[in-house]
Amino acid sequence: MEEENITTMTEFLILGFYEFPELQIPISFLFLLIYLTILMGNLTIIIMTCLDPRLQTPMYFFFCNLSFLDISYTSVTLPKLLDVSLRNSHHISAFGCFTQMYYFIFSVCVEFLLLTMMAYDRFVAICRPLRYSVIMNPRLCVLMAIGSWIYGIVEPVTHTVLISHLSYCGSREINHFFCDISALLKLSCTNTSTIDHMTYVLAVLVVLPCFLLTLTSYIYIISAILRIHSSEGRRKAFSTCSSHLTVVAVFYVSLACLYLKPTSMQSLDLNKLIALLYNVLIPLLNPIIYSLKNRDLKEAIRKVKNIFLVSKG
């Protein structure tokens, strides 16, 4: 490789869904509708939790954090995708690109931790109900949430710094709808083995412990539920954790589809489609799942709606 072909990029080109040029306008309006739904759904969760005392519990405290996280990272990726599709504006500065990548790693780390803490909350609620208010006290919940956000802020820094200092071999086209790590690494002509090793370390330090803790929590939860004699009691106990279990399943399955494929199946076009599961589907489904499966939340929404209709009338 000749030296003059090795450059430090000042901007990149995000291709988006260039494979469907005739569908750019419909795709844009679809993602605009999805983005507005994500904002409305997650803001509703946050507002309802603040307004209704019945929802001011550890479970909804963590879910509010999750809703805020969903709003923040979709606001980093989806507006640029809309810009690419609607205005054909593919350019993104190197700083903007690395910021997107940073937010993606940040959001994945924080979501793993928050979902694990919510699993622990459900474990205490079902397996240690008499000590629930003592164990899951407000101070502990706040410290757990702050710890998640701090870790999420710090962890991606090394990845971002290393990738931002890579050299690139001419091409600046990112075959994705945001600045994904895999797409950036494919553009680099620098040896990326160090970054690959760091990614595996991240999986060992964050993903594996979170998965094992969540799995262990639900083993104890299911065992406790099965020991309940009445079917009505089992149904009520399971209903308290079914929403979180559904969210966890969607989250882990989407990331497994994205990163646990055999090398022979690795494809940027395929990764781009699967990445929609995490970047779009999960933030869209989270408030829907909790709204459908939690009676207190549905009652809070209905109460606020009735107050609004009365005041309007």
mmCIF file of C-alpha atoms in Angstrom:
data_model
loop_
_atom_site.group_PDB
_atom_site.id
_atom_site.type_symbol
_atom_site.label_atom_id
_atom_site.label_comp_id
_atom_site.label_asym_id
_atom_site.label_seq_id
_atom_site.Cartn_x
_atom_site.Cartn_y
_atom_site.Cartn_z
ATOM 1 C CA MET A 1 0.000 0.000 0.000
ATOM 2 C CA GLU A 2 1.480 3.320 -0.991
ATOM 3 C CA GLU A 3 1.875 5.907 1.720
ATOM 4 C CA GLU A 4 -0.117 8.579 -0.127
ATOM 5 C CA ASN A 5 -3.190 6.342 -0.146
ATOM 6 C CA ILE A 6 -3.238 6.217 3.659
ATOM 7 C CA THR A 7 -5.212 9.172 4.992
ATOM 8 C CA THR A 8 -6.764 10.515 8.143
ATOM 9 C CA MET A 9 -10.431 11.060 7.382
ATOM 10 C CA THR A 10 -12.063 14.394 8.141
ATOM 11 C CA GLU A 11 -15.497 13.186 7.013
ATOM 12 C CA PHE A 12 -17.298 10.034 5.967
ATOM 13 C CA LEU A 13 -20.250 9.161 3.753
ATOM 14 C CA ILE A 14 -23.118 7.226 5.359
ATOM 15 C CA LEU A 15 -24.777 5.219 2.599
ATOM 16 C CA GLY A 16 -27.934 4.386 4.531
ATOM 17 C CA PHE A 17 -30.324 2.145 2.593
ATOM 18 C CA TYR A 18 -28.916 3.078 -0.808
ATOM 19 C CA GLU A 19 -29.952 -0.352 -2.160
ATOM 20 C CA PHE A 20 -33.536 0.947 -2.494
ATOM 21 C CA PRO A 21 -33.287 4.339 -4.262
ATOM 22 C CA GLU A 22 -36.918 4.284 -5.352
ATOM 23 C CA LEU A 23 -38.060 3.733 -1.741
ATOM 24 C CA GLN A 24 -36.114 6.550 -0.095
ATOM 25 C CA ILE A 25 -39.179 8.766 0.513
ATOM 26 C CA PRO A 26 -41.385 5.947 1.940
ATOM 27 C CA ILE A 27 -38.450 4.741 4.070
ATOM 28 C CA SER A 28 -37.934 8.284 5.356
ATOM 29 C CA PHE A 29 -41.560 8.709 6.405
ATOM 30 C CA LEU A 30 -41.579 5.251 7.992
ATOM 31 C CA PHE A 31 -38.524 6.062 10.120
ATOM 32 C CA LEU A 32 -39.901 9.513 10.937
ATOM 33 C CA LEU A 33 -43.099 7.886 12.219
ATOM 34 C CA ILE A 34 -41.071 5.332 14.184
ATOM 35 C CA TYR A 35 -38.860 8.046 15.689
ATOM 36 C CA LEU A 36 -41.844 10.141 16.771
ATOM 37 C CA THR A 37 -43.492 7.035 18.257
ATOM 38 C CA ILE A 38 -40.288 6.227 20.178
ATOM 39 C CA LEU A 39 -40.172 9.770 21.560
ATOM 40 C CA MET A 40 -43.862 9.785 22.495
ATOM 41 C CA GLY A 41 -43.857 6.301 24.025
ATOM 42 C CA ASN A 42 -40.747 6.713 26.141
ATOM 43 C CA LEU A 43 -41.628 10.261 27.213
ATOM 44 C CA THR A 44 -45.032 8.937 28.299
ATOM 45 C CA ILE A 45 -43.323 6.370 30.542
ATOM 46 C CA ILE A 46 -41.132 9.069 32.120
ATOM 47 C CA ILE A 47 -43.981 11.548 32.615
ATOM 48 C CA MET A 48 -46.410 8.974 34.000
ATOM 49 C CA THR A 49 -43.810 7.730 36.480
ATOM 50 C CA CYS A 50 -43.190 11.274 37.717
ATOM 51 C CA LEU A 51 -46.902 12.081 38.029
ATOM 52 C CA ASP A 52 -48.333 8.877 39.529
ATOM 53 C CA PRO A 53 -47.089 7.884 43.027
ATOM 54 C CA ARG A 54 -48.018 4.231 42.355
ATOM 55 C CA LEU A 55 -45.371 4.109 39.642
ATOM 56 C CA GLN A 56 -42.611 5.579 41.805
ATOM 57 C CA THR A 57 -41.086 2.181 42.503
ATOM 58 C CA PRO A 58 -37.603 0.784 41.821
ATOM 59 C CA MET A 59 -38.843 -1.098 38.753
ATOM 60 C CA TYR A 60 -40.195 2.056 37.112
ATOM 61 C CA PHE A 61 -37.226 4.103 38.288
ATOM 62 C CA PHE A 62 -34.938 1.818 36.284
ATOM 63 C CA PHE A 63 -37.379 1.738 33.390
ATOM 64 C CA CYS A 64 -37.368 5.553 33.293
ATOM 65 C CA ASN A 65 -33.598 5.384 32.963
ATOM 66 C CA LEU A 66 -34.059 2.880 30.145
ATOM 67 C CA SER A 67 -36.593 5.133 28.424
ATOM 68 C CA PHE A 68 -34.275 8.132 28.657
ATOM 69 C CA LEU A 69 -31.466 6.002 27.203
ATOM 70 C CA ASP A 70 -33.682 4.891 24.293
ATOM 71 C CA ILE A 71 -34.572 8.506 23.516
ATOM 72 C CA SER A 72 -30.960 9.686 23.662
ATOM 73 C CA TYR A 73 -29.322 7.165 21.351
ATOM 74 C CA THR A 74 -32.131 7.061 18.784
ATOM 75 C CA SER A 75 -31.833 10.862 18.653
ATOM 76 C CA VAL A 76 -28.180 10.395 17.678
ATOM 77 C CA THR A 77 -28.767 7.863 14.865
ATOM 78 C CA LEU A 78 -32.260 8.271 13.384
ATOM 79 C CA PRO A 79 -32.187 12.032 12.571
ATOM 80 C CA LYS A 80 -29.039 11.493 10.472
ATOM 81 C CA LEU A 81 -30.695 8.540 8.711
ATOM 82 C CA LEU A 82 -33.651 10.806 7.907
ATOM 83 C CA ASP A 83 -31.234 13.433 6.598
ATOM 84 C CA VAL A 84 -29.579 10.827 4.355
ATOM 85 C CA SER A 85 -32.903 9.541 3.004
ATOM 86 C CA LEU A 86 -34.789 12.826 2.620
ATOM 87 C CA ARG A 87 -32.066 15.254 1.549
ATOM 88 C CA ASN A 88 -29.557 12.770 0.165
ATOM 89 C CA SER A 89 -27.053 14.310 2.599
ATOM 90 C CA HIS A 90 -24.599 11.477 3.113
ATOM 91 C CA HIS A 91 -21.730 13.525 4.546
ATOM 92 C CA ILE A 92 -20.908 13.307 8.235
ATOM 93 C CA SER A 93 -17.871 14.794 9.914
ATOM 94 C CA ALA A 94 -15.325 12.502 11.514
ATOM 95 C CA PHE A 95 -16.228 13.997 14.897
ATOM 96 C CA GLY A 96 -19.939 13.351 14.297
ATOM 97 C CA CYS A 97 -19.219 9.822 13.117
ATOM 98 C CA PHE A 98 -17.106 8.916 16.134
ATOM 99 C CA THR A 99 -19.730 10.507 18.391
ATOM 100 C CA GLN A 100 -22.369 8.197 16.920
ATOM 101 C CA MET A 101 -20.111 5.198 17.476
ATOM 102 C CA TYR A 102 -19.401 6.316 21.054
ATOM 103 C CA TYR A 103 -23.130 6.624 21.802
ATOM 104 C CA PHE A 104 -23.804 3.168 20.390
ATOM 105 C CA ILE A 105 -21.210 1.500 22.654
ATOM 106 C CA PHE A 106 -22.353 3.683 25.562
ATOM 107 C CA SER A 107 -26.012 2.750 25.109
ATOM 108 C CA VAL A 108 -25.277 -0.984 24.822
ATOM 109 C CA CYS A 109 -23.210 -0.943 28.040
ATOM 110 C CA VAL A 110 -25.799 1.038 30.013
ATOM 111 C CA GLU A 111 -28.691 -1.079 28.738
ATOM 112 C CA PHE A 112 -26.961 -4.304 29.744
ATOM 113 C CA LEU A 113 -26.434 -2.932 33.262
ATOM 114 C CA LEU A 114 -29.924 -1.461 33.641
ATOM 115 C CA LEU A 115 -31.627 -4.667 32.501
ATOM 116 C CA THR A 116 -29.475 -6.656 34.935
ATOM 117 C CA MET A 117 -30.465 -4.351 37.800
ATOM 118 C CA MET A 118 -34.109 -4.691 36.828
ATOM 119 C CA ALA A 119 -33.708 -8.479 36.924
ATOM 120 C CA TYR A 120 -32.247 -8.195 40.426
ATOM 121 C CA ASP A 121 -35.162 -5.950 41.420
ATOM 122 C CA ARG A 122 -37.632 -8.594 40.220
ATOM 123 C CA PHE A 123 -35.646 -11.295 42.080
ATOM 124 C CA VAL A 124 -35.901 -9.375 45.353
ATOM 125 C CA ALA A 125 -39.603 -8.596 44.775
ATOM 126 C CA ILE A 126 -40.548 -12.251 44.246
ATOM 127 C CA CYS A 127 -37.966 -14.174 46.283
ATOM 128 C CA ARG A 128 -37.484 -11.707 49.167
ATOM 129 C CA PRO A 129 -40.831 -9.851 49.281
ATOM 130 C CA LEU A 130 -40.757 -9.073 53.026
ATOM 131 C CA ARG A 131 -37.375 -7.353 52.709
ATOM 132 C CA TYR A 132 -38.038 -5.690 49.356
ATOM 133 C CA SER A 133 -38.403 -2.124 50.636
ATOM 134 C CA VAL A 134 -35.307 -2.506 52.818
ATOM 135 C CA ILE A 135 -33.067 -3.984 50.109
ATOM 136 C CA MET A 136 -34.288 -1.913 47.156
ATOM 137 C CA ASN A 137 -34.213 1.389 49.023
ATOM 138 C CA PRO A 138 -34.074 4.694 47.084
ATOM 139 C CA ARG A 139 -30.410 5.297 47.910
ATOM 140 C CA LEU A 140 -29.334 1.921 46.515
ATOM 141 C CA CYS A 141 -31.431 2.389 43.366
ATOM 142 C CA VAL A 142 -29.916 5.815 42.688
ATOM 143 C CA LEU A 143 -26.376 4.521 43.270
ATOM 144 C CA MET A 144 -26.990 1.562 40.930
ATOM 145 C CA ALA A 145 -28.335 3.837 38.205
ATOM 146 C CA ILE A 146 -25.503 6.371 38.593
ATOM 147 C CA GLY A 147 -22.957 3.542 38.477
ATOM 148 C CA SER A 148 -24.474 2.289 35.202
ATOM 149 C CA TRP A 149 -24.335 5.708 33.558
ATOM 150 C CA ILE A 150 -20.791 6.406 34.745
ATOM 151 C CA TYR A 151 -19.543 3.055 33.487
ATOM 152 C CA GLY A 152 -21.336 3.615 30.179
ATOM 153 C CA ILE A 153 -19.692 7.034 29.811
ATOM 154 C CA VAL A 154 -16.173 5.809 30.628
ATOM 155 C CA GLU A 155 -16.041 2.432 28.870
ATOM 156 C CA PRO A 156 -16.340 3.575 25.198
ATOM 157 C CA VAL A 157 -13.610 6.225 25.529
ATOM 158 C CA THR A 158 -10.718 3.860 24.760
ATOM 159 C CA HIS A 159 -12.524 2.313 21.774
ATOM 160 C CA THR A 160 -13.398 5.739 20.404
ATOM 161 C CA VAL A 161 -9.899 7.162 20.800
ATOM 162 C CA LEU A 162 -8.248 4.140 19.168
ATOM 163 C CA ILE A 163 -10.654 4.013 16.216
ATOM 164 C CA SER A 164 -10.461 7.782 15.681
ATOM 165 C CA HIS A 165 -6.671 7.474 15.282
ATOM 166 C CA LEU A 166 -6.808 4.730 12.666
ATOM 167 C CA SER A 167 -5.617 5.398 9.124
ATOM 168 C CA TYR A 168 -7.988 4.822 6.217
ATOM 169 C CA CYS A 169 -7.172 3.659 2.711
ATOM 170 C CA GLY A 170 -9.032 6.074 0.486
ATOM 171 C CA SER A 171 -12.652 4.885 0.743
ATOM 172 C CA ARG A 172 -14.849 6.824 3.128
ATOM 173 C CA GLU A 173 -18.209 5.180 2.361
ATOM 174 C CA ILE A 174 -19.802 3.610 5.435
ATOM 175 C CA ASN A 175 -22.206 0.886 4.326
ATOM 176 C CA HIS A 176 -24.552 1.393 7.258
ATOM 177 C CA PHE A 177 -27.187 3.823 8.529
ATOM 178 C CA PHE A 178 -24.905 5.022 11.336
ATOM 179 C CA CYS A 179 -21.195 4.822 12.205
ATOM 180 C CA ASP A 180 -21.038 1.225 13.379
ATOM 181 C CA ILE A 181 -17.722 -0.173 14.662
ATOM 182 C CA SER A 182 -17.604 -3.039 12.151
ATOM 183 C CA ALA A 183 -18.226 -0.711 9.209
ATOM 184 C CA LEU A 184 -15.465 1.683 10.318
ATOM 185 C CA LEU A 185 -12.957 -1.093 10.911
ATOM 186 C CA LYS A 186 -13.532 -2.407 7.377
ATOM 187 C CA LEU A 187 -12.458 0.990 5.990
ATOM 188 C CA SER A 188 -9.196 1.027 7.921
ATOM 189 C CA CYS A 189 -5.886 -0.160 6.514
ATOM 190 C CA THR A 190 -4.376 -0.234 10.011
ATOM 191 C CA ASN A 191 -4.004 -3.433 12.016
ATOM 192 C CA THR A 192 -7.175 -3.538 14.157
ATOM 193 C CA SER A 193 -6.336 -6.620 16.229
ATOM 194 C CA THR A 194 -5.939 -4.504 19.386
ATOM 195 C CA ILE A 195 -9.469 -3.133 18.970
ATOM 196 C CA ASP A 196 -10.813 -6.629 18.249
ATOM 197 C CA HIS A 197 -9.229 -7.905 21.456
ATOM 198 C CA MET A 198 -10.693 -4.974 23.409
ATOM 199 C CA THR A 199 -14.135 -5.846 22.071
ATOM 200 C CA TYR A 200 -13.776 -9.395 23.389
ATOM 201 C CA VAL A 201 -12.603 -8.010 26.746
ATOM 202 C CA LEU A 202 -15.692 -5.782 26.841
ATOM 203 C CA ALA A 203 -17.877 -8.831 26.221
ATOM 204 C CA VAL A 204 -16.178 -10.719 29.048
ATOM 205 C CA LEU A 205 -16.323 -7.805 31.504
ATOM 206 C CA VAL A 206 -19.852 -6.578 30.763
ATOM 207 C CA VAL A 207 -21.955 -8.915 28.636
ATOM 208 C CA LEU A 208 -21.109 -12.238 30.260
ATOM 209 C CA PRO A 209 -21.567 -11.120 33.915
ATOM 210 C CA CYS A 210 -24.813 -9.316 33.048
ATOM 211 C CA PHE A 211 -26.141 -12.348 31.207
ATOM 212 C CA LEU A 212 -25.198 -14.745 34.026
ATOM 213 C CA LEU A 213 -26.669 -12.477 36.727
ATOM 214 C CA THR A 214 -29.895 -12.036 34.765
ATOM 215 C CA LEU A 215 -30.115 -15.777 34.066
ATOM 216 C CA THR A 216 -29.449 -16.623 37.727
ATOM 217 C CA SER A 217 -32.095 -14.128 38.885
ATOM 218 C CA TYR A 218 -34.712 -15.685 36.633
ATOM 219 C CA ILE A 219 -33.789 -19.225 37.649
ATOM 220 C CA TYR A 220 -34.543 -18.241 41.253
ATOM 221 C CA ILE A 221 -37.654 -16.310 40.181
ATOM 222 C CA ILE A 222 -39.103 -19.209 38.183
ATOM 223 C CA SER A 223 -38.289 -21.649 40.995
ATOM 224 C CA ALA A 224 -40.088 -19.406 43.496
ATOM 225 C CA ILE A 225 -43.109 -19.032 41.199
ATOM 226 C CA LEU A 226 -43.378 -22.793 40.670
ATOM 227 C CA ARG A 227 -43.495 -23.295 44.450
ATOM 228 C CA ILE A 228 -46.649 -21.178 44.685
ATOM 229 C CA HIS A 229 -49.590 -23.561 45.084
ATOM 230 C CA SER A 230 -52.442 -21.588 43.537
ATOM 231 C CA SER A 231 -52.541 -20.920 39.783
ATOM 232 C CA GLU A 232 -53.819 -17.401 40.459
ATOM 233 C CA GLY A 233 -50.842 -16.728 42.726
ATOM 234 C CA ARG A 234 -48.437 -18.008 40.084
ATOM 235 C CA ARG A 235 -50.091 -15.848 37.449
ATOM 236 C CA LYS A 236 -49.843 -12.705 39.583
ATOM 237 C CA ALA A 237 -46.221 -13.399 40.488
ATOM 238 C CA PHE A 238 -45.229 -13.989 36.876
ATOM 239 C CA SER A 239 -47.080 -10.877 35.703
ATOM 240 C CA THR A 240 -44.777 -8.725 37.843
ATOM 241 C CA CYS A 241 -41.723 -9.783 35.816
ATOM 242 C CA SER A 242 -43.167 -10.730 32.404
ATOM 243 C CA SER A 243 -42.617 -7.249 30.940
ATOM 244 C CA HIS A 244 -38.966 -7.168 31.929
ATOM 245 C CA LEU A 245 -38.428 -10.756 30.757
ATOM 246 C CA THR A 246 -39.870 -9.873 27.342
ATOM 247 C CA VAL A 247 -37.646 -6.790 27.031
ATOM 248 C CA VAL A 248 -34.569 -8.805 28.052
ATOM 249 C CA ALA A 249 -35.368 -11.533 25.504
ATOM 250 C CA VAL A 250 -35.739 -9.046 22.633
ATOM 251 C CA PHE A 251 -32.542 -7.233 23.654
ATOM 252 C CA TYR A 252 -30.328 -10.314 23.937
ATOM 253 C CA VAL A 253 -31.727 -11.974 20.807
ATOM 254 C CA SER A 254 -31.160 -8.851 18.685
ATOM 255 C CA LEU A 255 -27.548 -8.435 19.853
ATOM 256 C CA ALA A 256 -26.897 -12.171 19.466
ATOM 257 C CA CYS A 257 -28.143 -12.014 15.871
ATOM 258 C CA LEU A 258 -25.890 -9.013 15.251
ATOM 259 C CA TYR A 259 -22.634 -10.204 16.813
ATOM 260 C CA LEU A 260 -22.752 -13.994 17.267
ATOM 261 C CA LYS A 261 -23.008 -14.991 13.610
ATOM 262 C CA PRO A 262 -20.389 -17.274 12.052
ATOM 263 C CA THR A 263 -17.650 -15.437 10.130
ATOM 264 C CA SER A 264 -18.960 -16.876 6.862
ATOM 265 C CA MET A 265 -22.236 -15.048 7.453
ATOM 266 C CA GLN A 266 -20.640 -11.693 8.258
ATOM 267 C CA SER A 267 -22.002 -9.074 5.855
ATOM 268 C CA LEU A 268 -22.337 -5.327 6.248
ATOM 269 C CA ASP A 269 -25.668 -5.378 4.403
ATOM 270 C CA LEU A 270 -26.960 -8.099 6.743
ATOM 271 C CA ASN A 271 -25.515 -6.342 9.815
ATOM 272 C CA LYS A 272 -27.278 -3.169 8.744
ATOM 273 C CA LEU A 273 -30.674 -4.854 8.645
ATOM 274 C CA ILE A 274 -30.145 -6.714 11.920
ATOM 275 C CA ALA A 275 -28.920 -3.501 13.587
ATOM 276 C CA LEU A 276 -32.428 -2.131 13.077
ATOM 277 C CA LEU A 277 -33.558 -4.586 15.759
ATOM 278 C CA TYR A 278 -31.458 -2.846 18.382
ATOM 279 C CA ASN A 279 -31.536 0.733 17.117
ATOM 280 C CA VAL A 280 -35.214 0.920 16.167
ATOM 281 C CA LEU A 281 -37.256 -2.084 17.263
ATOM 282 C CA ILE A 282 -36.186 -2.229 20.926
ATOM 283 C CA PRO A 283 -36.787 1.491 21.725
ATOM 284 C CA LEU A 284 -40.125 1.172 19.911
ATOM 285 C CA LEU A 285 -41.225 -1.996 21.704
ATOM 286 C CA ASN A 286 -40.043 -1.233 25.253
ATOM 287 C CA PRO A 287 -42.818 1.267 26.158
ATOM 288 C CA ILE A 288 -45.416 -0.817 24.298
ATOM 289 C CA ILE A 289 -44.471 -3.977 26.211
ATOM 290 C CA TYR A 290 -44.584 -2.221 29.578
ATOM 291 C CA SER A 291 -47.827 -0.421 28.722
ATOM 292 C CA LEU A 292 -49.581 -3.623 27.676
ATOM 293 C CA LYS A 293 -48.355 -5.781 30.549
ATOM 294 C CA ASN A 294 -48.571 -3.379 33.521
ATOM 295 C CA ARG A 295 -51.979 -2.565 34.897
ATOM 296 C CA ASP A 296 -50.739 0.319 37.056
ATOM 297 C CA LEU A 297 -49.219 2.053 34.046
ATOM 298 C CA LYS A 298 -52.352 1.582 31.952
ATOM 299 C CA GLU A 299 -54.456 2.989 34.788
ATOM 300 C CA ALA A 300 -52.116 5.970 35.180
ATOM 301 C CA ILE A 301 -52.337 6.726 31.442
ATOM 302 C CA ARG A 302 -56.119 6.377 31.539
ATOM 303 C CA LYS A 303 -56.314 8.681 34.572
ATOM 304 C CA VAL A 304 -54.239 11.409 32.941
ATOM 305 C CA LYS A 305 -56.242 11.026 29.731
ATOM 306 C CA ASN A 306 -59.540 11.464 31.631
ATOM 307 C CA ILE A 307 -58.208 14.542 33.433
ATOM 308 C CA PHE A 308 -57.157 16.031 30.083
ATOM 309 C CA LEU A 309 -60.559 15.316 28.506
ATOM 310 C CA VAL A 310 -62.394 16.832 31.504
ATOM 311 C CA SER A 311 -60.259 19.974 31.482
ATOM 312 C CA LYS A 312 -60.695 20.271 27.703
ATOM 313 C CA GLY A 313 -64.443 19.832 27.996
#
